[in-house]
Short mmCIF file of C-alpha atoms in Angstrom, two decimals:
data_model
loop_
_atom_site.label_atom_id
_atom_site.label_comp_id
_atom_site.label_asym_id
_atom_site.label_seq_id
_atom_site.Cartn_x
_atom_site.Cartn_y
_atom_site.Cartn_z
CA UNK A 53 109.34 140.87 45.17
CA UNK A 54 105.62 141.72 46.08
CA UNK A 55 104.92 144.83 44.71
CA UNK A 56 101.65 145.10 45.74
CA UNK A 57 103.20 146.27 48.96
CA UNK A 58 105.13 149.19 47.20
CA UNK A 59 103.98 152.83 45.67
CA UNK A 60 105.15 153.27 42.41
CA UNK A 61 106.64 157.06 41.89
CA UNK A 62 108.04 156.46 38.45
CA UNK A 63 109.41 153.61 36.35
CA UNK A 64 112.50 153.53 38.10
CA UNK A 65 111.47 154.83 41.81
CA UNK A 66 109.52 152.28 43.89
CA UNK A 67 108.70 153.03 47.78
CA UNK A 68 107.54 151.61 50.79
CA UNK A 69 105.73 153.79 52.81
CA UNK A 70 106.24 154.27 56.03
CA UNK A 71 104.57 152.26 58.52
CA UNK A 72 104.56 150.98 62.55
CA UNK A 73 108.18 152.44 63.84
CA UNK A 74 109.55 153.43 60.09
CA UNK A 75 110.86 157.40 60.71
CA UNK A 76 111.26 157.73 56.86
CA UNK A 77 110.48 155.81 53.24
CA UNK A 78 112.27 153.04 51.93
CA UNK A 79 113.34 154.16 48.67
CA UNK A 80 114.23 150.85 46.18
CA UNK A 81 115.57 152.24 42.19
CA UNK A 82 114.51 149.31 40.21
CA UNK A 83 112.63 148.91 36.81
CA UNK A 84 109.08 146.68 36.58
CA UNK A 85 111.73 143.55 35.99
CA UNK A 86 114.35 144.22 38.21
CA UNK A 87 111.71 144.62 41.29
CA UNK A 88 109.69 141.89 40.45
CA UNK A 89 113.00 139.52 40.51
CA UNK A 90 114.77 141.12 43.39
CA UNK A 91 114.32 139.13 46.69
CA UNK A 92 111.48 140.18 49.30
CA UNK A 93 114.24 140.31 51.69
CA UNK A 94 115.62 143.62 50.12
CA UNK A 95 112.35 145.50 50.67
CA UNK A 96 112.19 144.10 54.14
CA UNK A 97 115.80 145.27 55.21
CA UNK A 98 115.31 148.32 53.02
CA UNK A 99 112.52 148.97 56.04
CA UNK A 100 114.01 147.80 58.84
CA UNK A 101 116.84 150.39 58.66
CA UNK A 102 114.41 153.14 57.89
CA UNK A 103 113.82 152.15 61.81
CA UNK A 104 116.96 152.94 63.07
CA UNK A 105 117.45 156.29 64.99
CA UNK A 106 118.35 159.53 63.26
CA UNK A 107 118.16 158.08 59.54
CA UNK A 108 117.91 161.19 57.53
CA UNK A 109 115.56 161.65 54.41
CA UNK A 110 115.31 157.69 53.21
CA UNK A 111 116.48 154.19 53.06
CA UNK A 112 117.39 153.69 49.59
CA UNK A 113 118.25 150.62 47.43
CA UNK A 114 120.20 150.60 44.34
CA UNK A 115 118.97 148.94 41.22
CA UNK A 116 121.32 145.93 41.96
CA UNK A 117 120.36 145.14 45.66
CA UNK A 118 119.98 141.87 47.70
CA UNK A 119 120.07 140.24 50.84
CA UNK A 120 122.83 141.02 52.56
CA UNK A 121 123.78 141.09 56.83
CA UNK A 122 121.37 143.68 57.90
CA UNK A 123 121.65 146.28 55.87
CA UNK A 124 120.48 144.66 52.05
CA UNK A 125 124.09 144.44 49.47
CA UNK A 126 123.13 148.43 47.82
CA UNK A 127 121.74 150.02 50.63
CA UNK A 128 122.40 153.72 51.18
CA UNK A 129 121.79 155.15 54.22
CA UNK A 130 122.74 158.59 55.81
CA UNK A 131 122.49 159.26 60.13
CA UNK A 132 122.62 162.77 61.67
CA UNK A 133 124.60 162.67 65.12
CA UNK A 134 122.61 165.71 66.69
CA UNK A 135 119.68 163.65 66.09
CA UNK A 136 120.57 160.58 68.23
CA UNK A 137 121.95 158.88 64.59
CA UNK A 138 124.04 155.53 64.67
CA UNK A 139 126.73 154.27 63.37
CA UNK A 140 126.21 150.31 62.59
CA UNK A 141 128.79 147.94 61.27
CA UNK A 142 126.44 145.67 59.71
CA UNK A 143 125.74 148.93 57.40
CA UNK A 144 129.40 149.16 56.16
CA UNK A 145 129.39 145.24 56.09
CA UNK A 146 132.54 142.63 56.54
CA UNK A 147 134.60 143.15 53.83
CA UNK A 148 135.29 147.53 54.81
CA UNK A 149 136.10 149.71 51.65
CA UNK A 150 136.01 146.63 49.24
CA UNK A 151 136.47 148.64 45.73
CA UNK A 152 137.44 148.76 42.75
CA UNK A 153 140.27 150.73 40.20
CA UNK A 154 140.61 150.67 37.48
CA UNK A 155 144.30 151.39 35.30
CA UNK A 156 144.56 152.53 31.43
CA UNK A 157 147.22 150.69 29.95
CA UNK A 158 147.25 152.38 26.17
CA UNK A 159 147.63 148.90 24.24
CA UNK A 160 144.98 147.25 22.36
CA UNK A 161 143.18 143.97 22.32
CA UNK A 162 145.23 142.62 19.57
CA UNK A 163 147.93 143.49 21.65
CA UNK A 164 146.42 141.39 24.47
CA UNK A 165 145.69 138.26 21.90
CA UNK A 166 149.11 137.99 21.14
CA UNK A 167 150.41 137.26 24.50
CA UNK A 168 147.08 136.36 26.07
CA UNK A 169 147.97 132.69 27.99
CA UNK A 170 151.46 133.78 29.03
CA UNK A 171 150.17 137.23 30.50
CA UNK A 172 147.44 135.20 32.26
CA UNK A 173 149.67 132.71 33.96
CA UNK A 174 151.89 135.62 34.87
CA UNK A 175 149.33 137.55 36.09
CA UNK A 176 148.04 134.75 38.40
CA UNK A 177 152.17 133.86 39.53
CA UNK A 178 152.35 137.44 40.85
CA UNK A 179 148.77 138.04 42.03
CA UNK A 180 148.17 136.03 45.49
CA UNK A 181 144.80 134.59 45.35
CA UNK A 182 142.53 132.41 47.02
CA UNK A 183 141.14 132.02 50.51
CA UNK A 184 143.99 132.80 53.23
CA UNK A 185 146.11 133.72 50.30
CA UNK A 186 149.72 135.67 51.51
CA UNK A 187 152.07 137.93 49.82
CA UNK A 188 155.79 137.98 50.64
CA UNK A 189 154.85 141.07 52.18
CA UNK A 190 155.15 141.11 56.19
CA UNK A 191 154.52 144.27 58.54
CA UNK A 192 155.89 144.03 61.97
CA UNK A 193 153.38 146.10 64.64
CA UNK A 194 155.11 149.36 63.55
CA UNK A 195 154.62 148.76 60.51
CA UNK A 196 151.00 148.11 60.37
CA UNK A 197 150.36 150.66 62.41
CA UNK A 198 151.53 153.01 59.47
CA UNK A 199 150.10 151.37 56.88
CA UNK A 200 146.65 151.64 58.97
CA UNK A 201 147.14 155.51 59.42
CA UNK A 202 148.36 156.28 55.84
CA UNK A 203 146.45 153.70 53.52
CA UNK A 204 147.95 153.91 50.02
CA UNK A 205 149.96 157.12 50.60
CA UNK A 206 151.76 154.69 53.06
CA UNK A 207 152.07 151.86 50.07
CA UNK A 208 153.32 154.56 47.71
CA UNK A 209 156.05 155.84 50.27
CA UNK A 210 157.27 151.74 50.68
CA UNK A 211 158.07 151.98 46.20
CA UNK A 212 154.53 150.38 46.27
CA UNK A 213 152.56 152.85 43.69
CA UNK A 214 153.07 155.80 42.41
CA UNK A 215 152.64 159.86 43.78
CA UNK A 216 150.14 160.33 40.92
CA UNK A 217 148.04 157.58 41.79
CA UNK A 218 146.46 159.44 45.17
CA UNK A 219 144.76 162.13 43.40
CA UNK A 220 142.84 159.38 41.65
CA UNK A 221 141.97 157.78 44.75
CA UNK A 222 138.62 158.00 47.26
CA UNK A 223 140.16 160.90 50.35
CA UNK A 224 143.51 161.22 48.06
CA UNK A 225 144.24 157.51 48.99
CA UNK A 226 144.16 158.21 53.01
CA UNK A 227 141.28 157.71 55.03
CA UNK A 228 141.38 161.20 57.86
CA UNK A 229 140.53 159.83 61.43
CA UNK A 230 142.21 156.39 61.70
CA UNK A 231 142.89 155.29 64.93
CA UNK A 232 145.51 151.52 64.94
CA UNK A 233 144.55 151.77 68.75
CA UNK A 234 141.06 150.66 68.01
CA UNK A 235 141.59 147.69 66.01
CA UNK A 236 142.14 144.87 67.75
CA UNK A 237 145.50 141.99 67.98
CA UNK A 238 143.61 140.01 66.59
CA UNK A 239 142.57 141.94 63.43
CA UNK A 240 146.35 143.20 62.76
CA UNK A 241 147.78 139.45 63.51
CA UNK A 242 145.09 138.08 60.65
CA UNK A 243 146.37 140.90 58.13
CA UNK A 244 150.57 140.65 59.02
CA UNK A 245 150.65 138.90 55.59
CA UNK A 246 147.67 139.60 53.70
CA UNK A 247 149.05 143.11 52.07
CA UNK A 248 149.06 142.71 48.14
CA UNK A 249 146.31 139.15 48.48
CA UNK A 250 143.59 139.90 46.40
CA UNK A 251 141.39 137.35 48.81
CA UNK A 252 138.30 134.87 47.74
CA UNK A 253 134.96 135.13 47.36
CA UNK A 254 134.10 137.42 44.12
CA UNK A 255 137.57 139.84 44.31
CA UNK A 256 138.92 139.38 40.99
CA UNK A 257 141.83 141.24 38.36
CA UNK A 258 140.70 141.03 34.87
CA UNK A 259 142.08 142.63 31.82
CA UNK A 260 139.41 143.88 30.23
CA UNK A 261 138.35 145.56 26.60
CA UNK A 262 136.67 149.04 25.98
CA UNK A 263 134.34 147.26 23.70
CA UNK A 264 131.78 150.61 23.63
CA UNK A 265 131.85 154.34 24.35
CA UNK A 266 128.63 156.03 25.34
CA UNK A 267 129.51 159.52 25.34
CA UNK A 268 132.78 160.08 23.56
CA UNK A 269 133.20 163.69 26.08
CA UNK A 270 133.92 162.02 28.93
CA UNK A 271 135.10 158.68 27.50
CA UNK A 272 137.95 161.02 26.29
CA UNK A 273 138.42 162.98 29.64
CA UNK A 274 139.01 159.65 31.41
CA UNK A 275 141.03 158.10 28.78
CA UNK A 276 138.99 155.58 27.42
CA UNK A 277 139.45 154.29 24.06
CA UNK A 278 137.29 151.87 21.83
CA UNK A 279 139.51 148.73 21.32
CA UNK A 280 141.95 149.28 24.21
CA UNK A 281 143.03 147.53 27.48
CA UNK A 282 142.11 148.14 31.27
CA UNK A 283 143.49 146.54 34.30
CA UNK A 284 140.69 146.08 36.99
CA UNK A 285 141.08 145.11 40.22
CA UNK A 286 138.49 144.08 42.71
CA UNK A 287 139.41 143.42 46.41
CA UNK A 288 139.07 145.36 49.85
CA UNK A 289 140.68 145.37 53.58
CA UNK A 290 141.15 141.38 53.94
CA UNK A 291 141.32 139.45 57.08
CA UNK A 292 141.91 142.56 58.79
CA UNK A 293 138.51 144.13 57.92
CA UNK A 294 136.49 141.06 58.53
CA UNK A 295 137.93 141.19 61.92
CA UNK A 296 136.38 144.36 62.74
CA UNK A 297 132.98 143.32 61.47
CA UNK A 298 132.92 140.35 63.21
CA UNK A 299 134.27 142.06 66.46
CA UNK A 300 132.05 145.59 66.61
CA UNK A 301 129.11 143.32 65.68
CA UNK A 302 128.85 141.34 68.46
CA UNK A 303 129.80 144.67 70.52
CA UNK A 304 127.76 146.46 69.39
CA UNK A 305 124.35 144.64 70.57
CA UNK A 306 124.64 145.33 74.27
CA UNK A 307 125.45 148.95 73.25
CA UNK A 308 122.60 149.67 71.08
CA UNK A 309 120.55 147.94 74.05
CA UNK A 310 122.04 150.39 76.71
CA UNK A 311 121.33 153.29 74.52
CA UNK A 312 117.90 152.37 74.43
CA UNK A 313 117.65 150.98 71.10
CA UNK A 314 115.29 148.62 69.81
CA UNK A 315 116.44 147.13 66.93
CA UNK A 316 114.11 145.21 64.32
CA UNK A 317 117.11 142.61 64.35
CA UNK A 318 120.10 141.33 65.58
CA UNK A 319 122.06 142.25 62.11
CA UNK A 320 121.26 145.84 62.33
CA UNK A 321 123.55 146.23 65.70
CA UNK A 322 124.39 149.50 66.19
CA UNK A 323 125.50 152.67 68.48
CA UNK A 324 125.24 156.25 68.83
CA UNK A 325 127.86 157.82 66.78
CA UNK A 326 128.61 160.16 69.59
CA UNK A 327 129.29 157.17 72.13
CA UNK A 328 132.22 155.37 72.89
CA UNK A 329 131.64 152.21 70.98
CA UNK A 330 130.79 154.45 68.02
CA UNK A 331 133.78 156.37 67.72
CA UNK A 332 136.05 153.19 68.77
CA UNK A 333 134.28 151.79 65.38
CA UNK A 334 134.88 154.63 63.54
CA UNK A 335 138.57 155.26 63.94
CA UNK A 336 138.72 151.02 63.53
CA UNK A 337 136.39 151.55 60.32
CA UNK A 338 138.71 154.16 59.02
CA UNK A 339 141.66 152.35 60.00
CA UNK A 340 140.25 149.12 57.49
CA UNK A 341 139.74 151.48 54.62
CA UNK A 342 143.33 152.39 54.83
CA UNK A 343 143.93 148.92 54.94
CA UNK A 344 142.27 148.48 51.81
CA UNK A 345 143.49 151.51 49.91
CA UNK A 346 146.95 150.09 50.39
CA UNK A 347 146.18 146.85 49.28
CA UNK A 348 144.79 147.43 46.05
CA UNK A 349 147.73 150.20 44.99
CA UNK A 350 150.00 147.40 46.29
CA UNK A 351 147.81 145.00 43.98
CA UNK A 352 148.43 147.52 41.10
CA UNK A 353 151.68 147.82 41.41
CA UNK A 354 152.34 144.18 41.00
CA UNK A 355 150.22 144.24 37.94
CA UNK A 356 152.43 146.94 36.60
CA UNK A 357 155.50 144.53 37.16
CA UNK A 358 154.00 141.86 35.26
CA UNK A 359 152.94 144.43 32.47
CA UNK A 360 156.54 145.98 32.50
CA UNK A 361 157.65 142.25 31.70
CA UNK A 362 155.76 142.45 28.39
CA UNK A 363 155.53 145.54 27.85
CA UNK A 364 157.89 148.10 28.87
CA UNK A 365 156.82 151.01 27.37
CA UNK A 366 153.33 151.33 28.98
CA UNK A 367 153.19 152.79 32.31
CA UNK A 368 149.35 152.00 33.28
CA UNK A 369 148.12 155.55 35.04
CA UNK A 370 145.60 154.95 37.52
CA UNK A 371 141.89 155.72 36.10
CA UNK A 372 140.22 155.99 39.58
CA UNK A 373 139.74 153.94 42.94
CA UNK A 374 136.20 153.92 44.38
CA UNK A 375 135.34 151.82 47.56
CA UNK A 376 131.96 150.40 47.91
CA UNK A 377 131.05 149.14 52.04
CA UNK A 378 131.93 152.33 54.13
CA UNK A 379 130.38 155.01 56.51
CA UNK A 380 132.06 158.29 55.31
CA UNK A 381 131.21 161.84 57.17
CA UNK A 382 129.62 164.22 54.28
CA UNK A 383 127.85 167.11 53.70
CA UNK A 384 124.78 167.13 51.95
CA UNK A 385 121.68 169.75 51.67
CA UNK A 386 118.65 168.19 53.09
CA UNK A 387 115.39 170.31 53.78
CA UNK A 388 117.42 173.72 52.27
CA UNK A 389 120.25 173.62 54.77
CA UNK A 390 123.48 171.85 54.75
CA UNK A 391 124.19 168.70 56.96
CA UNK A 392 127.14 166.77 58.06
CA UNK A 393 126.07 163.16 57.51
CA UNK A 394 127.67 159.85 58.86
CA UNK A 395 126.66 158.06 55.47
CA UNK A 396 126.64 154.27 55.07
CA UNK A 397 127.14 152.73 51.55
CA UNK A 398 126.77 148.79 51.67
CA UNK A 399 127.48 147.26 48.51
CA UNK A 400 127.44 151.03 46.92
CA UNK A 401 129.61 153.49 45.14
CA UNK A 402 129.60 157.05 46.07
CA UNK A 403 128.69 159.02 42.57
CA UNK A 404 129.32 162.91 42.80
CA UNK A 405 128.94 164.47 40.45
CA UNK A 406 130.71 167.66 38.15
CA UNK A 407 131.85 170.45 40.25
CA UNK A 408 132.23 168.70 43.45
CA UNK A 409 134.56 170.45 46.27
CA UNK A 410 135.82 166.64 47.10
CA UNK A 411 136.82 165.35 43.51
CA UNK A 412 140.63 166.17 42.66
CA UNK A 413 140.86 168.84 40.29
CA UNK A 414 141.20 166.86 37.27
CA UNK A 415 138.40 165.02 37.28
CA UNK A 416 135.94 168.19 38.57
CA UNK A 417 134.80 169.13 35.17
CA UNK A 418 133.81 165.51 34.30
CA UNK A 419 132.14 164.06 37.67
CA UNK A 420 133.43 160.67 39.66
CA UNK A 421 134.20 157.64 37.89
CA UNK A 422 131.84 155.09 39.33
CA UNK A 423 133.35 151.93 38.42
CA UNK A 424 130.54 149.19 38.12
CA UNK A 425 131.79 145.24 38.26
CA UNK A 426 129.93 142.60 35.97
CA UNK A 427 130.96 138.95 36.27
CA UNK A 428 133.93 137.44 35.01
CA UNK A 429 131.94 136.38 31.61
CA UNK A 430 129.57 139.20 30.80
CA UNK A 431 130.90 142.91 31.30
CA UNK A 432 131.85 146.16 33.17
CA UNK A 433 130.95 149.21 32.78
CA UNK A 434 132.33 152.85 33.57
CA UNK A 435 129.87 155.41 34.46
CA UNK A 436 130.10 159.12 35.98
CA UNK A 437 128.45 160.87 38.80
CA UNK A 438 124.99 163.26 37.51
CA UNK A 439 125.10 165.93 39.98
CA UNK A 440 121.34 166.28 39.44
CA UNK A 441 120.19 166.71 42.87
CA UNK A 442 122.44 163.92 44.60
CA UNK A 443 119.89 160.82 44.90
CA UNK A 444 120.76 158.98 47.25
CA UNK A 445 123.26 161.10 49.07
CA UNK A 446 125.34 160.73 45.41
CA UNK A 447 125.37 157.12 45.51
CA UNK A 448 124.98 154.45 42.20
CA UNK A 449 125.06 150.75 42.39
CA UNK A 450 128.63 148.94 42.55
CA UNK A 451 127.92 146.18 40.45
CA UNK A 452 125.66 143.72 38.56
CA UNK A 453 124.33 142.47 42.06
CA UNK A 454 123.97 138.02 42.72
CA UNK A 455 120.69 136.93 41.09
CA UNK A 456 121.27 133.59 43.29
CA UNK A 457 123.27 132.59 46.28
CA UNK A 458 126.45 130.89 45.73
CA UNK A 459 124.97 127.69 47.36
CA UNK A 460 122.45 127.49 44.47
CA UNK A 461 124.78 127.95 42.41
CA UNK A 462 127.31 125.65 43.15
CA UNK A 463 124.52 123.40 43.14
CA UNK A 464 124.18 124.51 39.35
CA UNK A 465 127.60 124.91 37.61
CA UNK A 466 131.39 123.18 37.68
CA UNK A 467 134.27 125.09 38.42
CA UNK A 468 136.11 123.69 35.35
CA UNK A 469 133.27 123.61 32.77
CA UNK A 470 132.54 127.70 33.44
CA UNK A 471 136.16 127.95 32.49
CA UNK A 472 136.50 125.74 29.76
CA UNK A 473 133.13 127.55 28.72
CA UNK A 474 134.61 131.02 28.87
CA UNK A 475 138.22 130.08 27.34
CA UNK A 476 136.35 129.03 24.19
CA UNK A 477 134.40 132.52 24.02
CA UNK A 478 138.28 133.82 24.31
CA UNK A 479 138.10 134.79 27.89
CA UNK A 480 141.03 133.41 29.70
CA UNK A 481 140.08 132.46 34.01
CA UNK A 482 142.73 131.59 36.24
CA UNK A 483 141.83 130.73 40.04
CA UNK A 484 143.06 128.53 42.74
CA UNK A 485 139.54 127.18 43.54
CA UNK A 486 137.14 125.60 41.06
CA UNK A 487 134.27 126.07 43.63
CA UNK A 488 135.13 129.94 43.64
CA UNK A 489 135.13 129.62 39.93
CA UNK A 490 131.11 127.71 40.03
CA UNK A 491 130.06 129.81 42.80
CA UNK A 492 131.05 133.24 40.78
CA UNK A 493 129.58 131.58 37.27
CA UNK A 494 128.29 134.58 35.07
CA UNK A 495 124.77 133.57 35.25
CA UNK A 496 124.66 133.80 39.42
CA UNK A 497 124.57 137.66 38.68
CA UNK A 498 122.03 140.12 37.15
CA UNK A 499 122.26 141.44 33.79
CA UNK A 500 125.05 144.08 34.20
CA UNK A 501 123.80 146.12 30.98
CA UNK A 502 119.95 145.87 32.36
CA UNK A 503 121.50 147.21 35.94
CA UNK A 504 123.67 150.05 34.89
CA UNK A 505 120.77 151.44 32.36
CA UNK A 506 118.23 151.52 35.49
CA UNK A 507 120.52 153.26 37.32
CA UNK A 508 121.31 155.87 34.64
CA UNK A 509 117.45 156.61 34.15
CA UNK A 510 116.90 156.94 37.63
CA UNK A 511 119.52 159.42 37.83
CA UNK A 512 121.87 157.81 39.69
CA UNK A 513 124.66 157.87 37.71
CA UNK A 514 125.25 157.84 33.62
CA UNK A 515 127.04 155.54 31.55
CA UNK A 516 130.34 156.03 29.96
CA UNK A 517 131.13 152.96 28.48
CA UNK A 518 130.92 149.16 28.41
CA UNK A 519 134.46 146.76 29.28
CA UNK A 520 134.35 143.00 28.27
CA UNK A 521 136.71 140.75 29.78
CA UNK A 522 139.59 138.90 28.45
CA UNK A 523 141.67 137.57 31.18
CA UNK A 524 140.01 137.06 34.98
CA UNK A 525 142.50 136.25 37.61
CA UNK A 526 139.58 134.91 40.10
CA UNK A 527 140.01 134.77 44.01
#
């Protein structure tokens, strides 16, 4: 990126000043090398949505940002209805509440090593994978309906999870304000089988290590142990959330043209919230998070079957469940007075921090697990929500962020060699596509460690401790 076109505030705050129809900053967290290797396209979509009406305080960027539809993959951005603000899909993205949890399971990596290649073909039996993957799970249109309305509340009531899993889930595991009316035939014919498919692309379930505890406090509140096992899952709403994307995007253009909207381009398609289209989106949004709560506890739950299998004296509790691509209604305290805020995290994790009214009591003394995804051959880490002033409406990156597309590099690696590669540094990969596999290779993605430390010095959120993977069941 040109940074000649930036003004520095500090070594991890870099913004672009508003000019032409900009109503407030761009706001991009990056250190000197992140910056100068992100794309140019993040600071120009970090821009363009500072254009869009009602955008309150900034446009921000997370430390692991690129070009994404529209809105750049990181992008925070928060709208005020009473000031003409929008609601745009291309903001909460394709893939709606894609997320992550995370479960303790108590044993230890020798524990792992002993069974390792029999636990990862069972793992990858159970887990449906792959593009247009399918579970033996169908819902009729009653059905669906439910599962749309009560996300993974609904899963847990169907033996699918457990009770104490909600409290250690994003809205207690069910999304308030779901409407099944507004999501179309369509959208609920493309997900009647897709419940418990963890998808393509780069949705993954790895087993992975505690391999390093940076503050012990909360390490210990959350149950993390040096030397012992987590189950991560990556995935989010499916077929049934790409529908909606693809559907309230192309709707969306003539709307934000009727409402007088000029948008800086097609991508950024978006309406009033207070309009018709808007709140059709909404309860359709909401409906697609529900969709994906219940597909990762469903996920979970099949993991715990396999674990049971091997063994039977673990339960695996539920560390948290954070989604990353929604628009969530929140208050926050801009200019000295609390707002309600329709706020958009692309490609971001919501961070609050200690003390929050919305975190479940047991994890309000600690702050919000912000679960951050590495690549199937580096790392993961756990960090926690600051509280210290709420950058970025509370918001941290979600990941290590793509470096390069997966055209370059598919162009680059082979399926099979990255996983011969990996099984000989003792990290076992088992996928149903070899491109997936080359187009997901470790080095397509930023340094994880280099991402997560930005994001801690900028305030963001802090970390808790580094995961290293030892099984990746890859989508």
């Amino acid at each position: 990126m040109d940074t000649s076109k930036l003004t520095r505030i500090d070594d991890t705050t870099w913004q672009i000043d508003p000019t032409g129809d900009m109503r407030v900053p761009g706001i991009i967290f990056a250190d000197e090398a992140l910056i100068e290797a992100m794309d140019d396209k993040v600071a120009e979509q970090t821009a363009n949505v500072a254009r869009l009406p009602g955008i309150v305080q900034a446009s921000y960027a997370m430390p692991d940002a690129h070009w994404g539809y529209g809105f750049p993959i990181g992008g925070v951005a928060a709208f005020d209805p009473d000031e003409g603000g929008v609601v745009s899909a291309g903001g909460v993205g394709f893939d709606v509440s894609c997320g992550v949890r995370s479960l303790l399971t108590g044993l230890t990596v020798a524990d792992i090593r002993a069974v390792q290649e029999r636990l990862a073909d069972a793992l990858a039996a159970q887990i449906p994978a792959g593009v247009g993957s399918r579970s033996g799970i169908s819902l009729n249109r009653q059905e669906m309906d439910a599962m749309l309305v009560g996300g993974a509340a609904w899963a847990v009531e169907q033996g699918w999870g457990e009770p104490e899993d909600l409290e250690r889930i994003e809205e207690m595991g069910r999304m308030a304000g779901a409407d099944p009316d507004c999501v179309s035939e369509q959208a609920k014919k493309r997900q009647r089988r897709e419940m418990g498919t963890l998808g393509s692309g780069n949705h993954y379930l790895e087993i992975q290590a505690v391999e390093k505890v940076f503050d012990a406090e909360t390490a210990a509140a959350f149950g993390l142990v040096e030397g012992e096992v987590l189950v991560t899952i990556h995935c989010g709403s499916r077929g049934l959330g790409h529908q909606i994307g693809t559907e309230f995007l192309r709707d969306m253009l003539p709307a934000a043209a009727e409402a007088g909207i000029r948008l800086p381009e097609r991508e950024l398609a978006c309406a009033p919230i207070h309009s018709p289209i808007g709140q059709r989106y909404l309860g359709a949004m909401r409906a697609a998070i529900n969709c994906a709560l219940a597909n990762r506890e469903i996920l979970g739950h099949f993991a715990r079957e396999v674990f049971d299998r091997f063994f039977p004296e673990h339960r695996l509790p539920l560390l948290y469940d954070v989604s990353h691509n929604t628009c969530k209604v929140e208050t926050h305290t801009v200019g000295g007075r609390p707002r309600q805020l329709y706020v958009h995290r692309k490609g971001a994790t919501r961070a609050f921090g200690p003390a929050h009214s919305e975190l479940p009591e047991a994890l309000r003394g600690e702050g919000q697990p912000v679960l951050i995804g590495g690549s199937m051959g580096t790392g993961s880490h756990v960090l926690v929500g600051m509280g210290t002033g709420g950058k970025g409406f509370y918001s941290a990156c979600h990941g290590a962020g793509r470096a390069m597309s997966r055209h370059a590099a598919l162009k680059r690696w082979h399926g099979r060699q990255v996983v011969d590669d990996l099984a000989e540094r003792g990290i076992l990969i088992r996928s149903p596509s070899a491109r997936g596999v080359a187009e997901e290779a470790p080095g397509a993605y930023k340094d994880v460690d280099q991402v997560v430390e930005v994001a801690e010095r900028a305030g963001l959120a802090r970390r808790v401790a580094r995961l290293t993977p030892l099984i990746c069941v890859k989508g």
